Amino acid sequence: MRTSRTWWWLSGVVVGALGLGVSYLVAGIMRVRASPVVAVAEGVRDITPDGVVHWAIDTFKTHDKMVLLIGMFVIMTIVFALLGRVARTRWWITVAGFTALGVAGFAAVTVKPGPAGTMIVPVIAGYVTWLIGLAVLAGWLRRWELVEASDDEATDPTHSRRGFFIATGAVGGIAVLSAILGKVAGNQRAAVEKDRRLLRVDQVTKPIQPRGVKVEVSGVHPWQTSAADFYLIDTAILKPSIRLKDWQLRIHGMVDREVTLSYDDLVAREITEDWITLNCVSNEVGGSLIGNAWWSGVRLAGLLAELGIQDGADAVLQTSDDGWTCGTPLRELTDDRNAMLAVYMNGEPLTIEHGFPVRTIVPGLYGYVSACKWVVDMEVTTFDRIDAYWTTRGWSEQGPVKIASRIDVPDGGEEVDAGTFVCAGTAWKQHTGIEGVEVSLDGGAWTAAELARVPSNDTWVQWRAEIEVDEGDHELRVRAIGKDGDVQTGVESDVLPDGSTGWHSVDFSAKS
Ligand SMILES: Nc1nc2c(c(=O)[nH]1)N[C@H]1C(S)=C(S)[C@@H](COP(=O)(O)O)O[C@H]1N2
Ligand SMILES: [Mo]
């Protein structure tokens, strides 16, 4: 085989990369957040069956998005190589292939919120680049091939070969350069981080942990969760970077008077502050998708009352800057609890990951129906009229937190000293409160644990219990009792559709 033939695949890869780079650059310059590559990755995730998504999250933990991007990268490289390879004999397949990829990019960006007209520009730029780039490299390859094929011994293929490699190198270089420039141009993050650092909201206070909230047993998760340790759950592959001056919240729908608030409008209102525990519906029994923080923000009950809620409304459809939505029951937003538009977490502006500049926090509801990060739109409406991101994927429309408890000490598999052992952990049922916690050793009788103090029913509570353990293997179980008398069930159910149930148990051993 002539050497020229073996290089077609390389032109496919390099031209493919150039198209992606150019499209990324155009997206960056235009400040289109949904670059086609990321949009396709998000689209792939959206159309992936739930079972596969859960398997991926389970297997790769929080690296699932990285794995998705790397997987896409590998697949794209292979696809580009194949498209380059077939271009030699069947041009139309290559053109059809790039067109199909362009259409996928187009489809992925148009389902994103925002002006479709501008989001399509990066896709078109990338598509045109693919076609032109491939035509140029193919031109050099054909010249090289012709020279190799000619019987004329005097003709040296070096010139056309060199031409091909120089062109390929140049195209590859431009691809990398445009990707880097796209990154720089699109990088609002630095500016947003600066907004965060300079932000001062009057009335916001630093958290002061109430006395007696800790059981003081080493190994128990801290009662207050720092922003850095707070679990992160969202569907955004690129976290929205929103400048303070650009943020707006529109509240509309079944209200007498709709309103659009700027950040200054919002924080000029009275600030409310509270300790609130937030947890995820996907938290498995014994899991750690839960955290407790000091939140500062604006109470939604007051705000909504001012706008005048119309009869019949029972839900608020919240929309994030990245298009994610959730349906929150109006009752929990307007009753006595501190449901708020939070601006600070633990006395600091929200981090970008946790929803800067504004996110919702509602005591007593799982995050997926309430805790909208980067919130920009609230529509007062009715549940029967709306579909939210997770409820269209099999999760329950309503997501009140279920009573739960967890053993932090001993750790599973731990070896402790036989004799008296102090076990400890936490329990929660936000907005109802925990009345008691009980533990059972090796399937024996339930015995009461001691509870630490809590500032309100909206936080988790730490517990500790002294147990007598003999030498050998043991199993410890925990259950909680709510202030409403609800005793935590031992019946195990999966996180889907509305949160896990079952007792957390830990196997450990004791030695003399
Ligand atoms: N914009 C947006 N907000 C979101 C989500 C999301 O995917 N996108 N996930 C929700 C879920 S399922 C949970 S449990 C909480 C998690 O908030 P955290 O990441 O700050 O802990 O955010 C909620 N708010
Ligand atoms: Mo969640």
mmCIF file of C-alpha atoms and ligand atoms in Angstrom, residues 233 280-281 368, ligand 2:
data_model
loop_
_atom_site.group_PDB
_atom_site.id
_atom_site.type_symbol
_atom_site.label_atom_id
_atom_site.label_comp_id
_atom_site.label_asym_id
_atom_site.label_seq_id
_atom_site.Cartn_x
_atom_site.Cartn_y
_atom_site.Cartn_z
ATOM 1 C CA ILE A 233 -25.321 17.352 43.145
ATOM 2 C CA CYS A 280 -30.502 14.697 48.429
ATOM 3 C CA VAL A 281 -33.232 12.228 47.521
ATOM 4 C CA TYR A 368 -34.457 17.981 43.774
HETATM 5 MO MO MO B 2 -30.757 15.667 45.036
#
